[in-house]
Coordinates of C-alpha atoms in Angstrom, one line a residue:
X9 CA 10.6 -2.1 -21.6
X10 CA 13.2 -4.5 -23.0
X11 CA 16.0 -1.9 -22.8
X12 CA 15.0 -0.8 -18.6
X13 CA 14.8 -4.5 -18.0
X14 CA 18.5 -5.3 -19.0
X15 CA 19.1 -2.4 -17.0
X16 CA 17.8 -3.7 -13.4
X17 CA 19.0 -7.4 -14.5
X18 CA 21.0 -8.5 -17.1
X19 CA 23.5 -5.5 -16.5
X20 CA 22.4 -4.4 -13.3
X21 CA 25.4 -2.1 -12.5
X22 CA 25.8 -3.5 -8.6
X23 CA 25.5 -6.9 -8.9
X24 CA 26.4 -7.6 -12.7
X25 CA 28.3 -4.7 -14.1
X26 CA 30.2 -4.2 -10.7
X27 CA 30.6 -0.8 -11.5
X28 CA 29.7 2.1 -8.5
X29 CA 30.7 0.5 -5.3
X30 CA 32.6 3.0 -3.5
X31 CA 29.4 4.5 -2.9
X32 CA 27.5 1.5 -2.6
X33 CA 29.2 0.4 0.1
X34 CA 29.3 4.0 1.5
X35 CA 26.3 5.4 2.1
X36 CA 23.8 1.7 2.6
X37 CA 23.9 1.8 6.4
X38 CA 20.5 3.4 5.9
X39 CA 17.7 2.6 3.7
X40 CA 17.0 6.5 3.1
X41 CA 20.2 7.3 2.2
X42 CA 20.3 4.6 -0.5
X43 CA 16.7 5.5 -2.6
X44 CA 18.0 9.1 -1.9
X45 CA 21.4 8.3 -3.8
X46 CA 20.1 6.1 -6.4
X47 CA 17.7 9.0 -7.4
X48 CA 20.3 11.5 -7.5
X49 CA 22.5 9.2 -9.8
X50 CA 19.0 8.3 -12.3
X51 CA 18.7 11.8 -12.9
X52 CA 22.1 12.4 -13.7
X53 CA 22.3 9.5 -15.9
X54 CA 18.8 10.1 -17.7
X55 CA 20.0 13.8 -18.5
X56 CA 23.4 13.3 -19.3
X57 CA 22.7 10.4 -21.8
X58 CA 19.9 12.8 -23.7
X59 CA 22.5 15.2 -23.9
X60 CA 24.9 12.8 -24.7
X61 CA 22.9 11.2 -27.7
X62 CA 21.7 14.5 -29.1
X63 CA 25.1 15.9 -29.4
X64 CA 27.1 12.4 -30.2
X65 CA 27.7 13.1 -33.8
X66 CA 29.7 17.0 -33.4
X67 CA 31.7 15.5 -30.8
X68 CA 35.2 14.1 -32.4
X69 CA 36.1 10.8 -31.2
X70 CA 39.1 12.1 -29.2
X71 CA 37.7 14.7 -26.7
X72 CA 34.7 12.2 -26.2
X73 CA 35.3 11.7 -23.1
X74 CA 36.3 15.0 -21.5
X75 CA 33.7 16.3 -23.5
X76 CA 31.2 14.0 -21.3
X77 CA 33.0 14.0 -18.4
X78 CA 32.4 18.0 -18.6
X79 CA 28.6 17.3 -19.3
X80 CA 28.3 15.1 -16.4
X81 CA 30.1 17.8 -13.7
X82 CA 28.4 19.9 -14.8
X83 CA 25.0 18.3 -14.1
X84 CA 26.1 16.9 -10.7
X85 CA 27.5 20.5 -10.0
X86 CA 23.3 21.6 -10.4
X87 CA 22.1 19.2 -8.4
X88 CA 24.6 19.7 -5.6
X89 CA 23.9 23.9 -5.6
X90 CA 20.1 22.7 -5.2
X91 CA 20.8 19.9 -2.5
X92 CA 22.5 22.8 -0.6
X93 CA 20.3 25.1 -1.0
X94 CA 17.0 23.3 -0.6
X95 CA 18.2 20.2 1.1
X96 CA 20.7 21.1 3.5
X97 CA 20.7 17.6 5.2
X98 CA 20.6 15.6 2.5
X99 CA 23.5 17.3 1.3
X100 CA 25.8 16.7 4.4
X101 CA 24.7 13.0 4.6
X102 CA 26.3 12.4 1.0
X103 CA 29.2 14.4 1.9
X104 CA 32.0 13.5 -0.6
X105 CA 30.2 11.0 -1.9
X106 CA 27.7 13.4 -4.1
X107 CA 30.5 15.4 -5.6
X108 CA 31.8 12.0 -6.6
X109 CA 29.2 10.6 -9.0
X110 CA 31.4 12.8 -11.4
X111 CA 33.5 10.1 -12.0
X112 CA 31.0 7.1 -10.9
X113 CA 31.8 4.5 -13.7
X114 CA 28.0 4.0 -14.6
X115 CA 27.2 7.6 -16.0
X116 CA 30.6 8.0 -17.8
X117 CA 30.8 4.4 -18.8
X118 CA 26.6 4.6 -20.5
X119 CA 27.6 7.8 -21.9
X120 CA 30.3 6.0 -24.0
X121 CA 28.8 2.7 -24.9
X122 CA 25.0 3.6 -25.5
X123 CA 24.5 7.6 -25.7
X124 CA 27.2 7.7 -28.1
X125 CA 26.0 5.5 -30.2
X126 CA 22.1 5.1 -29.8
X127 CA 19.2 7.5 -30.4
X128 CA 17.8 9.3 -27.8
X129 CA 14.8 7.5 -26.8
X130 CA 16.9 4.3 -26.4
X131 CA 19.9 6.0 -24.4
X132 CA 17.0 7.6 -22.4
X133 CA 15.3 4.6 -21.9
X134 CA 19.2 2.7 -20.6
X135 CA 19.2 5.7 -18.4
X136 CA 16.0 4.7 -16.9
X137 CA 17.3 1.4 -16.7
X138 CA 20.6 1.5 -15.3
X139 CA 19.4 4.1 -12.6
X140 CA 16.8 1.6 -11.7
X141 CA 18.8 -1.2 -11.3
X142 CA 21.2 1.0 -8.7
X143 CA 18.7 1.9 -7.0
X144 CA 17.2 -1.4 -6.5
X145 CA 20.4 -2.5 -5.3
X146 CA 21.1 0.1 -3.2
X147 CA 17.6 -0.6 -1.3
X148 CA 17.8 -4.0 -0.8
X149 CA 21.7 -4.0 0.2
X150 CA 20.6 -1.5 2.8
X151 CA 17.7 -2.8 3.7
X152 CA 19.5 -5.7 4.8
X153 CA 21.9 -3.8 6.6
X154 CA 19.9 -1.5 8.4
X155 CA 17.4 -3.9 9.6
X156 CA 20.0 -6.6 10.7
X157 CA 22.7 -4.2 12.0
X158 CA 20.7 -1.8 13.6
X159 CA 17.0 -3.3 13.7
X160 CA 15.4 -0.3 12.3
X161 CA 14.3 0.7 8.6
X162 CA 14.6 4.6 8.2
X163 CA 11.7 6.0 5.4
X164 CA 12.5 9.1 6.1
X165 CA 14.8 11.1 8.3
X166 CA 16.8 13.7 6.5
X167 CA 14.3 14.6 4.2
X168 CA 11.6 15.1 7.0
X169 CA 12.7 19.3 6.7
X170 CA 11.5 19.0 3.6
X171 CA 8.2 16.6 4.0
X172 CA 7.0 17.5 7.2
X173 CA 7.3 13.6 8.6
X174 CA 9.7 11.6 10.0
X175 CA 9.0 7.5 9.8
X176 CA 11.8 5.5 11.6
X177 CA 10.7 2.2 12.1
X178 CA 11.7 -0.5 14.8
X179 CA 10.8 -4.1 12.7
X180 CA 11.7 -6.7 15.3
X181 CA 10.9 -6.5 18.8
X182 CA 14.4 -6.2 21.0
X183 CA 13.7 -9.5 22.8
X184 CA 13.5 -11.7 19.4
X185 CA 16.3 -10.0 17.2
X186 CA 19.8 -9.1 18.6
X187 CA 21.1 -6.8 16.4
X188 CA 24.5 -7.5 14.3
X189 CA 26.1 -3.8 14.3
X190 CA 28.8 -5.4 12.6
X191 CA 26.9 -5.2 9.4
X192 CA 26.7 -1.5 9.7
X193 CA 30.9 -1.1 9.8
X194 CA 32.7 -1.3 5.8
X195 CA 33.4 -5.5 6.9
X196 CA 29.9 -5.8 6.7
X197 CA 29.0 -4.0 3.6
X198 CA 31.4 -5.9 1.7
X199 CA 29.7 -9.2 3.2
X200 CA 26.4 -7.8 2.3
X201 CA 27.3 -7.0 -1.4
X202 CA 29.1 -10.3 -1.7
X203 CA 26.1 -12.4 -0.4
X204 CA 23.8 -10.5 -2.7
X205 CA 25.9 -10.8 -5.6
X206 CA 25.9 -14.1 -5.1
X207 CA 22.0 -15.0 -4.8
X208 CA 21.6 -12.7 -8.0
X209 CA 23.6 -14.4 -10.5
X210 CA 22.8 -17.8 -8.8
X211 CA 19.0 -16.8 -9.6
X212 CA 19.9 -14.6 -12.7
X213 CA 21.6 -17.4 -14.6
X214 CA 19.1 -20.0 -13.5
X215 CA 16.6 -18.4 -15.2
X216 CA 18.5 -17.9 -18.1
X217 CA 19.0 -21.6 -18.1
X218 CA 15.2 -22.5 -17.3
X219 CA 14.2 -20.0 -20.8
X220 CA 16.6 -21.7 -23.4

């Protein structure tokens, strides 16, 4: 449990590590889109660093990283044939953005400082983790935009094909919420992120503080 929680707080990858934010930014305008990302990134990062960790010791020190880089492609590369094929609109939503988690700087960068050098169950367990702590991040930054920008939360849209349901949800009433579609254009994802960012460490390191 120790090595998941670092993962979601002491190096949450958003708001700590800083690492993944082309996408962050990208695809939080809805709050589907984000838990749908952050899954597809925790599976990549789970399998990659099993595979990673079990095959750490054959791999010489200079082709590590094509050597992972190849690993992770080619899992992203599954997941995008079954997106396509099973979840058509899922798959247009990410657009360029799926293909991209190739070279997201979380997988690649966990890859080389914890499956590479830490057993299975504990590179497993960061996968866990970090994936976690993205996705947390990814809800809350565009649960914030969503419902402030457009005054709606989206459950599920995309993926109703798949589930059978569609829950879009107005929160406010349109006579006690104006909302600011500003936070829905890149300006406002970057005033999002930097707001959160803020409140996290300013929380994060005051309970560090209130523990020694």
């Amino acid at each position: 449990m120790k090595i998941i929680k670092n993962g979601i707080l002491n190096e949450n990858p958003v708001f700590v590590l800083l690492l993944g934010l082309c996408s962050t930014l990208a695809i939080t305008t809805k709050f589907e889109n984000a838990y749908l990302m952050g899954i597809c990134v925790t599976l990549v990062l789970i399998v990659s660093n099993f595979v990673v960790s079990i095959i750490r010791k054959w791999i010489p020190s200079s082709v590590k990283t094509p050597v992972y880089i190849l690993i992770i492609a080619t899992l992203v590369t599954i997941m995008e044939l079954l997106l396509q094929y099973y979840a058509r609109d899922v798959y247009d939503i990410f657009g360029i953005y799926l293909p991209l988690i190739v070279v997201n700087c979380i997988i690649l960068g966990r890859a080389l400082a914890v499956a590479s050098k830490k057993t299975v169950g504990k590179s497993v367990l960061d996968g866990i983790g970090i994936g976690f702590g993205y996705t947390i991040a990814l809800m809350v930054i565009a649960c914030i935009r969503e419902v402030l920008g457009n005054n709606t939360i989206t459950f599920m849209d995309s993926i109703s094909s798949i589930t059978g349901y569609r829950a879009i949800y107005r929160v406010f009433p349109e006579n006690e919420l104006i909302p600011m579609s500003f936070l829905i254009s890149p300006a406002g994802a970057f005033l999002t992120l930097g707001i959160l960012m803020a409140i996290f460490n300013a929380i994060h390191k005051g309970g560090k503080h209130e523990s020694n």
